[in-house]
Amino acid sequence: MNLRTIAFNNLRRRKGRMAFLLAGLLIGVATVVTLFSLTTSLTLDAEHKLDSYGANIVITPKRDDLSLSYGGITLAGVNVTQNELRMADLQRIGDIENFNNVAGIAPKVLGAVEIKGVRVLLMGVSPEVEFALKRWWNVDGRTLAEDNELVVGSSAAQRLGLATGEQVIIDGSDFVITGILQPTGSQDDELVIGTLALAQRLFAKEGLVSLVEVAALCAGCPIEEMVEQIAAVLPQAEVNAIQQVVKTRMHALAQFQTFALGISAVVLFIGALVVLVTMMGSVNERTREIGIFRALGFRRGHVVALIEIEAVTVSCFAGLFGYLLGMAATRMILPFLVEAHLEIIWDLRLAGGALLLAVVVGALASLYPALHASRMEPTTALRAL
Amino acid sequence: MSLIKITSLSKHYLGADTVVALDGIDLEIHSGSFVGMMGPSGSGKSTFLSILGGLCQPGSGRVVVNNIDLYALGSEQLADFRREYLGFVFQAFNLIPYLTALENVMLPMAVMSLPAREKRRRAQEVLERVGLGTRVGHLPNQLSGGEQERVAIARALVNKPPLILADEPTGSLDSATSSEIMALLAELHREGQTIVMVTHNPENQAWFHRTVSLRDGLVASDIATAAPLRAAAG
């Protein structure tokens, strides 16, 4: 027999009241868990969507001139110096702190070639990296396997009258068209794509690259920090983040998180009020009982401890069931928010957090009723004496 | 030996009509006494018992029990005093309805650092002492009025306090059961227990070693009983 025995026995006796208290707190915790796990799942979803968007950092050689291009109209710039990027230098990206966030490094060599008497832009790429990053590239035919193979953008193919399997001559060498890119609505439609080695040979840029695209694949990536880290290891390069994509996503998620926090706070506040009112009612119902405890030698602290043990016990159940209910709600709601890549994270830290939250809210909301009970004078409480 | 020494004890309930519950009482009670506090309704006997039990602050005066000046103690020390030095027996039994007889008896030990087994042993022993050794697992609503009163007495005894305070312990019992309870209290007294009991039932007077009558907050009479029924009960 100790305070726990009394508390547990009382909880068993007052099932209805305790169920009400449990429900109040449980709904609060479940709401927090639902919103939190939804945010986590949506962040994860955004991460995968970013993956589909491809590269989000571009590395180009440092230029000393200003771009004279706007809205598709280009004027000749005054090129003072032109630094080159070396393939060997790209290995230094492996040294940056956030290299774990780098999902792919795609170097490119650009230059103009003449096919069937028409000048077109040829882009040399590392096929396995480039085609993996640009998931929106759908090729009719197949991608590149050899240095004498080409894939042609849809507009270029139409303009040049090229078809899959056709042979073309560039600088006196024969090449086979292995595939035609389906229209992408971008500049890629006007490209002829070959291997990196081919472009370096054609443009006499062995060991050099024109630009590099880097894919940093995580929603919470410190993109700006990564840009600084890459710029530090490649001082001769201009490193820029394609920030719109990342920032728009991050902004939307941040707004949702703020909204979720606000809703959680309101629901938890209501839950705390339910606990406060229920415990206050319970204390007033038990006036005589508390008087007996005090008459038998329970200190005020013992009475506070007794009420708090009851509150914390119910809160533990509310935390546990609130977590499970919240996860179940997430499972039901998530399909309406995310079209694909449905992923629910069973996070032990979230479970622990839900439990802690329930206990803290339950204990704090019960503090006033507990103090109120402890301040009752034994004679007032007993009335028998 | 003096166990209780009360000096100039007063208690006034202030309000539109101020009620004088106690008006300067001096009283000394020796260890091993069985004292009955009697008097009509409003005579101040319940207030007297509340103050003696450390439950209600007096207006003025001193209450010394076992050489402890009660109202010089803080609220928490007073609670400790009640637990260690007093056993209460209430008129309405005041058992906790969701605890068994054994658990009710263990209640004063709930906040004491004793091994669970020792608490259980002591409670079992005292329940056997009051004749309820076979009813330990019953809830109060499964016990008769007399049995509930015995559980309340067992609870008052479990910490072996030097003083038991009883407030109308037979007030809600029939006469046969009342006699049984009084016989039990008399037996405890014979074993050396000091008991102060408030009652308005004149029949109980026969059991007391000493009867103090209160009227209008004052001691109206203080009579020692020559041959109380306790001797007969023994």
Coordinates of C-alpha atoms in Angstrom, one line a residue:
Chain A
M1 CA 0.0 0.0 0.0
N2 CA 1.4 3.3 -1.1
L3 CA 0.1 6.4 -3.0
R4 CA 0.2 4.5 -6.3
T5 CA -2.1 1.8 -4.9
I6 CA -4.6 4.4 -3.8
A7 CA -4.3 6.2 -7.2
F8 CA -4.8 3.1 -9.3
N9 CA -7.7 1.9 -7.2
N10 CA -9.4 5.3 -7.6
L11 CA -8.8 5.2 -11.4
R12 CA -10.5 1.8 -11.6
R13 CA -13.4 3.1 -9.6
R14 CA -14.0 6.3 -11.6
K15 CA -13.8 4.8 -15.0
G16 CA -16.3 7.2 -16.7
R17 CA -14.6 10.3 -15.4
M18 CA -11.2 8.9 -16.3
A19 CA -12.3 7.9 -19.8
F20 CA -13.5 11.5 -20.3
L21 CA -10.1 12.8 -19.1
L22 CA -8.3 10.3 -21.4
A23 CA -10.4 11.3 -24.4
G24 CA -9.7 15.0 -23.9
L25 CA -5.9 14.5 -23.8
L26 CA -5.9 11.7 -26.4
I27 CA -7.6 13.9 -29.0
G28 CA -5.0 16.6 -28.4
V29 CA -2.0 14.2 -28.6
A30 CA -3.5 12.5 -31.7
T31 CA -3.9 15.8 -33.5
V32 CA -0.3 16.8 -32.8
V33 CA 0.9 13.3 -33.9
T34 CA -1.2 13.5 -37.1
L35 CA -0.1 16.9 -38.1
F36 CA 3.6 16.1 -37.2
S37 CA 3.6 12.8 -39.1
L38 CA 1.8 14.4 -42.0
T39 CA 4.4 17.1 -42.2
T40 CA 7.2 14.5 -42.0
S41 CA 5.5 12.5 -44.8
L42 CA 4.9 15.5 -46.9
T43 CA 8.5 16.6 -46.5
L44 CA 9.6 13.2 -47.6
D45 CA 7.3 13.4 -50.6
A46 CA 8.7 16.8 -51.4
E47 CA 12.2 15.3 -51.2
H48 CA 11.3 12.7 -53.8
K49 CA 9.6 15.3 -56.0
L50 CA 12.8 17.4 -55.8
D51 CA 14.6 14.3 -56.9
S52 CA 12.4 14.3 -60.0
Y53 CA 13.2 17.9 -60.7
G54 CA 16.8 16.9 -61.2
A55 CA 19.7 19.1 -60.6
N56 CA 19.5 22.1 -58.3
I57 CA 23.0 23.4 -58.3
V58 CA 24.9 24.5 -61.4
I59 CA 28.6 24.9 -61.7
T60 CA 30.0 27.0 -64.6
P61 CA 33.4 28.5 -65.3
K62 CA 33.9 31.9 -63.7
R63 CA 33.3 34.7 -66.1
D64 CA 34.4 38.3 -66.0
D65 CA 31.7 39.6 -68.3
L66 CA 28.0 40.3 -67.7
S67 CA 25.4 38.3 -69.5
L68 CA 23.8 40.3 -72.3
S69 CA 20.9 37.9 -72.7
Y70 CA 17.3 38.5 -71.6
G71 CA 14.0 36.9 -72.7
G72 CA 15.6 34.9 -75.4
I73 CA 17.4 37.9 -77.0
T74 CA 21.1 37.6 -76.8
L75 CA 23.6 40.4 -77.6
A76 CA 27.3 39.7 -77.9
G77 CA 29.1 40.1 -74.6
V78 CA 32.7 41.2 -74.1
N79 CA 34.4 38.1 -72.9
V80 CA 37.5 39.2 -71.0
T81 CA 38.7 35.9 -69.6
Q82 CA 37.3 32.4 -69.9
N83 CA 38.3 29.9 -67.1
E84 CA 37.8 26.3 -67.8
L85 CA 36.5 23.6 -65.5
R86 CA 38.7 20.5 -65.2
M87 CA 37.2 17.1 -64.8
A88 CA 39.9 16.3 -62.3
D89 CA 38.8 19.2 -60.1
L90 CA 35.3 17.8 -59.8
Q91 CA 36.7 15.1 -57.5
R92 CA 37.1 17.9 -54.9
I93 CA 33.3 18.1 -54.5
G94 CA 33.7 14.7 -52.7
D95 CA 35.4 16.6 -49.9
I96 CA 32.5 18.9 -49.0
E97 CA 30.8 18.5 -45.6
N98 CA 27.4 17.8 -47.1
F99 CA 28.6 15.4 -49.8
N100 CA 26.1 12.8 -48.4
N101 CA 23.3 15.1 -49.8
V102 CA 24.8 14.9 -53.3
A103 CA 22.8 12.5 -55.4
G104 CA 24.6 13.0 -58.7
I105 CA 27.2 15.1 -60.5
A106 CA 26.6 15.6 -64.2
P107 CA 29.4 17.3 -66.2
K108 CA 28.7 18.5 -69.7
V109 CA 30.7 19.8 -72.7
L110 CA 28.8 22.1 -75.1
G111 CA 29.7 23.2 -78.6
A112 CA 28.3 23.7 -82.1
V113 CA 28.6 21.1 -84.8
E114 CA 27.3 20.9 -88.3
I115 CA 24.9 18.1 -89.3
K116 CA 23.4 18.0 -92.8
G117 CA 24.6 21.5 -93.3
V118 CA 22.8 22.9 -90.3
R119 CA 24.6 24.2 -87.1
V120 CA 23.3 22.6 -84.0
L121 CA 24.3 22.5 -80.3
L122 CA 25.9 19.3 -79.3
M123 CA 26.0 18.4 -75.6
G124 CA 28.4 15.8 -74.3
V125 CA 27.2 14.0 -71.2
S126 CA 27.9 11.1 -68.9
P127 CA 24.9 9.1 -70.1
E128 CA 24.3 7.0 -66.9
V129 CA 24.2 10.1 -64.6
E130 CA 22.5 12.4 -67.0
F131 CA 19.6 10.1 -68.0
A132 CA 19.2 9.1 -64.3
L133 CA 18.9 12.8 -63.2
K134 CA 16.6 13.9 -66.0
R135 CA 13.8 11.6 -65.4
W136 CA 11.5 13.6 -67.7
W137 CA 13.7 12.6 -70.6
N138 CA 11.8 9.9 -72.5
V139 CA 13.7 8.4 -75.4
D140 CA 12.1 6.8 -78.4
G141 CA 14.8 4.2 -79.1
R142 CA 17.6 3.8 -76.5
T143 CA 20.1 6.0 -74.7
L144 CA 23.8 6.2 -75.4
A145 CA 26.1 3.3 -75.0
E146 CA 29.0 4.1 -77.3
D147 CA 31.0 7.2 -78.2
N148 CA 29.7 7.0 -81.9
E149 CA 26.1 7.2 -80.8
L150 CA 23.8 10.2 -80.6
V151 CA 20.4 11.0 -79.1
V152 CA 18.6 13.9 -80.7
G153 CA 16.1 16.4 -79.2
S154 CA 12.6 16.4 -80.8
S155 CA 12.9 19.8 -82.5
A156 CA 16.4 19.1 -83.8
A157 CA 15.3 15.7 -85.2
Q158 CA 12.3 17.3 -86.9
R159 CA 14.4 20.2 -88.3
L160 CA 17.2 17.9 -89.5
G161 CA 14.8 15.1 -90.6
L162 CA 16.5 12.5 -88.4
A163 CA 15.1 9.2 -87.3
T164 CA 16.2 6.4 -85.0
G165 CA 18.8 4.2 -86.6
E166 CA 19.9 6.8 -89.1
Q167 CA 23.6 7.5 -89.7
V168 CA 25.0 11.1 -89.7
I169 CA 28.4 12.5 -90.4
I170 CA 30.1 15.0 -88.1
D171 CA 33.6 16.3 -88.9
G172 CA 34.0 13.4 -91.2
S173 CA 33.1 10.7 -88.7
D174 CA 30.0 8.4 -88.8
F175 CA 27.5 8.4 -85.9
V176 CA 24.3 6.5 -85.3
I177 CA 21.1 8.0 -84.0
T178 CA 20.0 5.6 -81.2
G179 CA 17.1 7.6 -79.9
I180 CA 14.9 10.7 -80.3
L181 CA 13.9 12.6 -77.1
Q182 CA 10.2 13.1 -76.7
P183 CA 9.3 16.8 -76.5
T184 CA 10.2 18.3 -73.2
G185 CA 9.1 21.9 -73.9
S186 CA 12.7 23.1 -72.9
Q187 CA 16.0 23.9 -74.7
D188 CA 16.7 20.2 -74.5
D189 CA 14.5 19.7 -77.6
E190 CA 17.0 21.5 -79.8
L191 CA 20.1 19.5 -78.6
V192 CA 22.1 16.7 -80.0
I193 CA 23.4 14.6 -77.2
G194 CA 26.5 12.5 -77.3
T195 CA 29.0 11.1 -74.8
L196 CA 31.3 13.4 -72.8
A197 CA 34.3 11.8 -74.4
L198 CA 33.0 12.5 -77.9
A199 CA 32.3 16.1 -77.2
Q200 CA 35.7 16.7 -75.6
R201 CA 37.3 15.2 -78.7
L202 CA 35.2 17.1 -81.2
F203 CA 35.7 20.4 -79.4
A204 CA 39.4 19.8 -78.4
K205 CA 38.5 20.0 -74.7
E206 CA 40.1 16.8 -73.4
G207 CA 39.8 16.8 -69.6
L208 CA 37.7 20.0 -69.6
V209 CA 33.9 20.6 -69.1
S210 CA 31.6 23.5 -69.9
L211 CA 29.3 23.2 -67.0
V212 CA 28.4 20.8 -64.2
E213 CA 24.9 20.1 -62.8
V214 CA 24.8 18.8 -59.2
A215 CA 21.6 17.2 -57.7
A216 CA 21.3 17.8 -54.0
L217 CA 18.4 15.5 -53.1
C218 CA 16.8 16.3 -49.8
A219 CA 14.0 18.7 -48.8
G220 CA 15.9 19.9 -45.8
C221 CA 19.2 20.3 -47.6
P222 CA 21.2 23.4 -46.7
I223 CA 21.4 24.3 -50.4
E224 CA 23.0 27.7 -49.8
E225 CA 25.6 26.1 -47.5
M226 CA 26.3 23.4 -50.1
V227 CA 26.8 26.2 -52.7
E228 CA 29.3 27.8 -50.4
Q229 CA 31.1 24.5 -49.7
I230 CA 31.4 23.7 -53.5
A231 CA 32.5 27.3 -54.2
A232 CA 35.2 26.9 -51.6
V233 CA 36.7 23.7 -53.2
L234 CA 36.3 25.1 -56.7
P235 CA 37.5 28.7 -56.5
Q236 CA 37.7 29.0 -60.3
A237 CA 34.0 28.1 -60.7
E238 CA 30.8 30.0 -60.5
V239 CA 28.4 28.0 -58.3
N240 CA 24.7 28.8 -58.2
A241 CA 21.6 27.2 -56.7
I242 CA 18.4 26.9 -58.7
Q243 CA 16.7 28.3 -55.7
Q244 CA 13.2 28.8 -57.0
V245 CA 12.3 25.1 -56.9
V246 CA 13.8 24.4 -53.5
K247 CA 12.7 27.6 -51.9
T248 CA 9.1 27.4 -53.1
R249 CA 8.8 23.9 -51.8
M250 CA 10.5 24.8 -48.5
H251 CA 8.3 27.8 -48.1
A252 CA 5.1 25.8 -48.6
L253 CA 6.3 23.2 -46.1
A254 CA 7.3 25.8 -43.6
Q255 CA 3.9 27.4 -43.9
F256 CA 2.2 24.0 -43.4
Q257 CA 4.4 23.4 -40.3
T258 CA 3.5 26.8 -38.8
F259 CA -0.2 26.0 -39.5
A260 CA 0.2 22.5 -37.9
L261 CA 1.9 24.1 -34.9
G262 CA -0.9 26.6 -34.4
I263 CA -3.6 23.9 -34.7
S264 CA -1.7 21.6 -32.3
A265 CA -1.3 24.4 -29.8
V266 CA -5.1 25.2 -29.9
V267 CA -6.1 21.5 -29.6
L268 CA -3.6 20.9 -26.8
F269 CA -4.9 23.9 -25.0
I270 CA -8.4 22.6 -25.2
G271 CA -7.2 19.2 -24.1
A272 CA -5.5 20.8 -21.1
L273 CA -8.7 22.6 -20.2
V274 CA -10.6 19.3 -20.3
V275 CA -8.0 17.8 -18.0
L276 CA -8.2 20.8 -15.6
V277 CA -12.0 20.8 -15.5
T278 CA -12.2 17.0 -15.1
M279 CA -9.6 16.8 -12.4
M280 CA -11.2 19.8 -10.6
G281 CA -14.6 18.0 -10.7
S282 CA -12.9 14.8 -9.4
V283 CA -11.2 16.7 -6.5
N284 CA -14.5 18.4 -5.5
E285 CA -16.2 15.0 -5.6
R286 CA -13.6 13.6 -3.3
T287 CA -13.6 16.3 -0.7
R288 CA -14.5 13.9 2.1
E289 CA -11.9 11.4 1.0
I290 CA -9.2 14.0 0.9
G291 CA -10.2 15.1 4.4
I292 CA -9.8 11.5 5.6
F293 CA -6.3 11.3 4.0
R294 CA -5.3 14.6 5.7
A295 CA -6.8 13.5 9.1
L296 CA -4.8 10.3 8.9
G297 CA -1.6 12.2 8.4
F298 CA -1.1 12.7 4.7
R299 CA 0.9 15.9 4.1
R300 CA -0.2 18.4 1.5
G301 CA 2.6 17.1 -0.7
H302 CA 1.2 13.6 -0.4
V303 CA -2.2 14.8 -1.7
V304 CA -0.6 16.7 -4.6
A305 CA 1.4 13.6 -5.4
L306 CA -1.7 11.4 -5.3
I307 CA -3.6 13.6 -7.8
E308 CA -0.6 13.9 -10.0
I309 CA 0.0 10.1 -10.0
E310 CA -3.6 9.7 -11.3
A311 CA -3.1 12.4 -13.9
V312 CA 0.2 11.1 -15.1
T313 CA -1.1 7.5 -15.3
V314 CA -4.0 8.6 -17.5
S315 CA -1.7 10.9 -19.5
C316 CA 0.6 7.9 -20.3
F317 CA -2.3 6.0 -21.8
A318 CA -3.4 9.2 -23.6
G319 CA 0.1 9.6 -25.0
L320 CA 0.3 6.0 -26.2
F321 CA -3.1 5.7 -27.7
G322 CA -2.9 9.3 -29.0
Y323 CA 0.2 8.3 -30.9
L324 CA -1.5 5.2 -32.4
L325 CA -4.6 7.1 -33.2
G326 CA -2.6 9.9 -34.8
M327 CA -0.7 7.5 -37.0
A328 CA -3.9 5.8 -38.0
A329 CA -5.3 9.2 -39.0
T330 CA -2.2 10.0 -40.9
R331 CA -2.6 6.7 -42.8
M332 CA -6.2 7.7 -43.7
I333 CA -5.4 11.4 -44.6
L334 CA -2.1 11.0 -46.5
P335 CA -3.6 9.5 -49.7
F336 CA -5.6 12.6 -50.2
L337 CA -2.5 14.9 -50.0
V338 CA 0.1 12.8 -51.8
E339 CA -0.5 11.2 -55.1
A340 CA 2.3 8.7 -55.1
H341 CA 5.2 7.6 -52.9
L342 CA 3.0 7.1 -49.9
E343 CA 5.3 6.7 -46.9
I344 CA 4.4 6.7 -43.2
I345 CA 7.3 7.0 -40.8
W346 CA 7.0 5.0 -37.6
D347 CA 9.2 7.2 -35.6
L348 CA 10.1 6.1 -32.0
R349 CA 11.1 9.6 -31.2
L350 CA 7.6 10.8 -32.2
A351 CA 6.1 8.1 -30.0
G352 CA 8.3 9.2 -27.1
G353 CA 7.6 12.8 -27.8
A354 CA 3.8 12.1 -27.8
L355 CA 4.1 10.3 -24.5
L356 CA 6.2 13.2 -23.0
L357 CA 3.8 15.8 -24.3
A358 CA 0.8 14.0 -22.8
V359 CA 2.5 13.6 -19.5
V360 CA 3.7 17.2 -19.3
V361 CA 0.3 18.6 -20.4
G362 CA -1.6 16.3 -18.1
A363 CA 0.6 17.0 -15.1
L364 CA 0.6 20.7 -15.6
A365 CA -3.2 20.9 -16.1
S366 CA -3.7 18.8 -13.0
L367 CA -1.4 20.9 -10.9
Y368 CA -4.0 23.5 -9.9
P369 CA -6.7 20.9 -8.9
A370 CA -3.9 19.1 -7.0
L371 CA -2.9 22.2 -5.1
H372 CA -6.6 23.1 -4.5
A373 CA -7.1 19.6 -3.0
S374 CA -4.0 19.9 -0.8
R375 CA -5.1 23.3 0.6
M376 CA -8.4 21.9 1.9
E377 CA -8.7 22.0 5.6
P378 CA -9.2 18.5 7.0
T379 CA -12.2 19.6 9.1
T380 CA -13.9 21.4 6.2
A381 CA -13.2 18.4 4.0
L382 CA -14.5 15.9 6.6
R383 CA -17.4 17.7 8.0
A384 CA -17.8 14.8 10.3
L385 CA -15.7 16.3 13.0
Chain B
M1 CA 1.6 10.7 33.8
S2 CA -0.1 13.5 31.9
L3 CA -0.5 12.8 28.2
I4 CA -2.6 15.8 27.3
K5 CA -2.4 19.2 28.8
I6 CA -4.9 21.8 27.6
T7 CA -4.6 25.4 28.8
S8 CA -7.1 28.3 28.3
L9 CA -8.5 26.7 25.1
S10 CA -10.9 29.0 23.3
K11 CA -12.5 28.9 19.8
H12 CA -14.9 31.5 18.5
Y13 CA -16.6 31.2 15.1
L14 CA -16.8 34.8 13.9
G15 CA -19.7 35.9 11.7
A16 CA -22.9 37.9 11.9
D17 CA -23.7 35.9 15.0
T18 CA -20.4 35.0 16.7
V19 CA -20.5 31.5 18.1
V20 CA -18.5 30.7 21.2
A21 CA -17.6 27.0 20.7
L22 CA -14.9 26.8 23.5
D23 CA -14.5 29.5 26.1
G24 CA -11.2 28.9 28.0
I25 CA -11.0 25.3 28.8
D26 CA -8.3 23.8 31.1
L27 CA -8.0 20.1 31.1
E28 CA -5.4 17.4 31.8
I29 CA -5.7 13.8 30.7
H30 CA -3.4 11.1 31.9
S31 CA -1.9 8.3 29.9
G32 CA -4.1 5.2 29.9
S33 CA -7.4 7.0 30.5
F34 CA -10.7 6.3 28.8
V35 CA -12.3 9.7 28.8
G36 CA -15.8 10.4 27.6
M37 CA -16.6 13.9 26.4
M38 CA -20.3 14.5 26.7
G39 CA -22.7 17.4 26.3
P40 CA -25.7 18.5 24.3
S41 CA -25.5 19.6 20.6
G42 CA -23.5 22.8 20.2
S43 CA -21.7 22.4 23.6
G44 CA -18.3 22.4 21.8
K45 CA -17.3 18.8 22.2
S46 CA -16.7 18.2 18.4
T47 CA -14.7 21.4 18.2
F48 CA -12.7 20.2 21.2
L49 CA -11.9 16.9 19.5
S50 CA -11.0 18.6 16.3
I51 CA -8.5 20.9 18.1
L52 CA -7.1 18.0 20.1
G53 CA -6.6 16.1 16.9
G54 CA -4.7 18.9 15.3
L55 CA -7.4 19.4 12.7
C56 CA -8.6 22.8 13.6
Q57 CA -6.6 25.9 14.8
P58 CA -7.8 27.2 18.2
G59 CA -8.6 30.8 18.8
S60 CA -6.3 30.9 21.8
G61 CA -4.8 28.6 24.3
R62 CA -2.3 25.7 24.2
V63 CA -2.7 22.0 23.5
V64 CA 0.2 19.9 24.5
V65 CA 0.1 16.2 23.6
N66 CA 3.0 13.9 24.6
N67 CA 5.0 17.0 25.3
I68 CA 4.4 18.4 21.8
D69 CA 2.8 21.9 21.6
L70 CA 0.5 21.1 18.7
Y71 CA -0.2 24.6 17.4
A72 CA 3.5 25.6 17.5
L73 CA 3.9 23.1 14.6
G74 CA 3.7 23.9 10.9
S75 CA 0.9 22.4 8.8
E76 CA 3.1 19.5 7.5
Q77 CA 4.5 18.7 10.9
L78 CA 1.0 18.7 12.3
A79 CA 0.1 16.1 9.6
D80 CA 3.2 14.0 10.7
F81 CA 2.0 14.3 14.3
R82 CA -1.5 13.0 13.4
R83 CA 0.0 10.1 11.6
E84 CA 2.4 9.1 14.4
Y85 CA 0.6 10.1 17.6
L86 CA -3.1 9.9 16.8
G87 CA -5.7 7.3 15.7
F88 CA -9.0 8.7 14.6
V89 CA -12.3 6.8 14.7
F90 CA -15.1 8.6 13.0
Q91 CA -18.9 8.4 13.4
A92 CA -19.5 7.7 9.7
F93 CA -16.6 5.2 9.7
N94 CA -15.0 7.2 6.9
L95 CA -13.5 4.2 5.1
I96 CA -12.4 4.6 1.5
P97 CA -15.0 2.8 -0.6
Y98 CA -12.7 1.5 -3.3
L99 CA -10.1 0.0 -0.9
T100 CA -10.5 -3.4 0.9
A101 CA -10.6 -3.7 4.7
L102 CA -6.9 -4.5 4.7
E103 CA -6.0 -1.6 2.4
N104 CA -8.1 0.8 4.5
V105 CA -6.2 -0.3 7.6
M106 CA -2.9 0.2 5.7
L107 CA -3.9 3.7 4.7
P108 CA -2.0 5.6 7.5
M109 CA 1.1 3.7 6.5
A110 CA 0.7 4.5 2.8
V111 CA 3.1 7.5 3.1
M112 CA 5.5 5.7 5.4
S113 CA 8.8 4.1 4.2
L114 CA 8.1 0.6 5.3
P115 CA 8.4 -2.6 3.3
A116 CA 5.0 -3.6 1.7
R117 CA 5.2 -6.9 3.5
E118 CA 5.6 -5.2 6.9
K119 CA 2.6 -2.9 6.2
R120 CA 0.5 -5.9 5.3
R121 CA 1.6 -7.9 8.3
R122 CA 0.8 -5.1 10.7
A123 CA -2.6 -4.5 9.1
Q124 CA -3.5 -8.2 9.1
E125 CA -2.5 -8.4 12.8
V126 CA -4.6 -5.5 13.9
L127 CA -7.6 -6.7 11.9
E128 CA -7.3 -10.1 13.6
R129 CA -7.1 -8.1 16.9
V130 CA -10.6 -6.5 16.2
G131 CA -12.0 -9.9 15.1
L132 CA -12.0 -9.3 11.3
G133 CA -9.1 -11.6 10.3
T134 CA -11.3 -13.4 7.8
R135 CA -12.8 -10.2 6.2
V136 CA -9.6 -8.6 5.0
G137 CA -10.4 -8.7 1.3
H138 CA -13.9 -7.2 1.6
L139 CA -14.8 -3.7 0.4
P140 CA -16.6 -1.5 2.9
N141 CA -19.9 -2.0 1.2
Q142 CA -19.6 -5.7 1.8
L143 CA -19.3 -5.3 5.5
S144 CA -21.9 -4.6 8.2
G145 CA -22.0 -1.3 10.1
G146 CA -20.3 -2.9 13.2
E147 CA -17.7 -4.5 10.9
Q148 CA -17.0 -1.2 9.2
E149 CA -16.5 0.4 12.7
R150 CA -14.1 -2.3 13.6
V151 CA -12.1 -1.7 10.4
A152 CA -12.1 2.0 11.4
I153 CA -10.8 1.1 14.9
A154 CA -8.2 -1.2 13.4
R155 CA -7.1 1.7 11.1
A156 CA -6.8 3.9 14.2
L157 CA -4.7 1.3 16.0
V158 CA -2.3 0.3 13.2
N159 CA 0.4 2.8 13.8
K160 CA 0.3 2.1 17.6
P161 CA -0.5 5.7 18.5
P162 CA -0.4 6.8 22.1
L163 CA -3.9 8.4 21.8
I164 CA -7.1 7.4 20.0
L165 CA -9.8 10.0 19.4
A166 CA -13.2 8.7 18.7
D167 CA -16.1 10.9 17.5
E168 CA -19.5 9.2 18.2
P169 CA -18.2 5.8 17.1
T170 CA -21.5 4.2 18.0
G171 CA -23.7 7.0 16.6
S172 CA -24.9 5.1 13.6
L173 CA -25.0 1.6 15.1
D174 CA -27.8 -0.4 16.8
S175 CA -27.6 -0.9 20.5
A176 CA -26.2 -4.5 20.4
T177 CA -23.5 -3.5 17.9
S178 CA -22.8 -0.3 20.0
S179 CA -22.2 -2.5 23.0
E180 CA -19.8 -4.7 21.1
I181 CA -17.8 -1.6 19.9
M182 CA -17.7 -0.1 23.4
A183 CA -16.5 -3.4 24.8
L184 CA -13.7 -3.5 22.2
L185 CA -12.7 0.1 23.1
A186 CA -12.8 -0.8 26.8
E187 CA -10.6 -3.8 26.1
L188 CA -8.1 -1.6 24.3
H189 CA -8.2 0.8 27.2
R190 CA -7.5 -2.1 29.6
E191 CA -4.5 -2.9 27.5
G192 CA -3.2 0.6 28.3
Q193 CA -4.5 2.6 25.3
T194 CA -5.5 6.2 26.0
I195 CA -8.9 7.0 24.4
V196 CA -10.8 10.3 24.3
M197 CA -14.3 9.7 22.9
V198 CA -17.0 12.2 22.1
T199 CA -20.6 11.0 22.6
H200 CA -24.0 12.3 23.4
N201 CA -25.3 8.9 24.3
P202 CA -25.6 8.6 28.1
E203 CA -25.5 4.8 28.0
N204 CA -21.9 5.0 26.9
Q205 CA -21.0 6.8 30.1
A206 CA -20.9 3.5 31.9
W207 CA -17.8 2.5 30.0
F208 CA -15.7 5.6 30.7
H209 CA -13.0 5.9 33.3
R210 CA -13.7 9.6 33.4
T211 CA -16.5 11.7 32.0
V212 CA -16.1 15.4 31.1
S213 CA -19.3 17.3 30.3
L214 CA -19.2 20.4 28.3
R215 CA -21.9 23.1 28.2
D216 CA -21.6 26.4 26.3
G217 CA -17.9 26.0 25.7
L218 CA -17.1 25.4 29.3
V219 CA -16.4 22.3 31.4
A220 CA -19.7 21.8 33.3
S221 CA -18.6 18.7 35.1
D222 CA -15.6 16.3 35.3
I223 CA -16.4 13.0 37.0
A224 CA -14.3 9.9 37.6
T225 CA -16.3 6.7 37.4
A226 CA -15.7 4.5 40.3
A227 CA -16.4 1.1 38.7
P228 CA -16.7 1.4 35.0
L229 CA -18.1 -1.4 32.8
R230 CA -14.6 -2.0 31.6
A231 CA -14.0 -4.1 34.7
A232 CA -17.2 -6.1 33.9
A233 CA -16.1 -6.5 30.3
G234 CA -12.8 -7.8 31.4

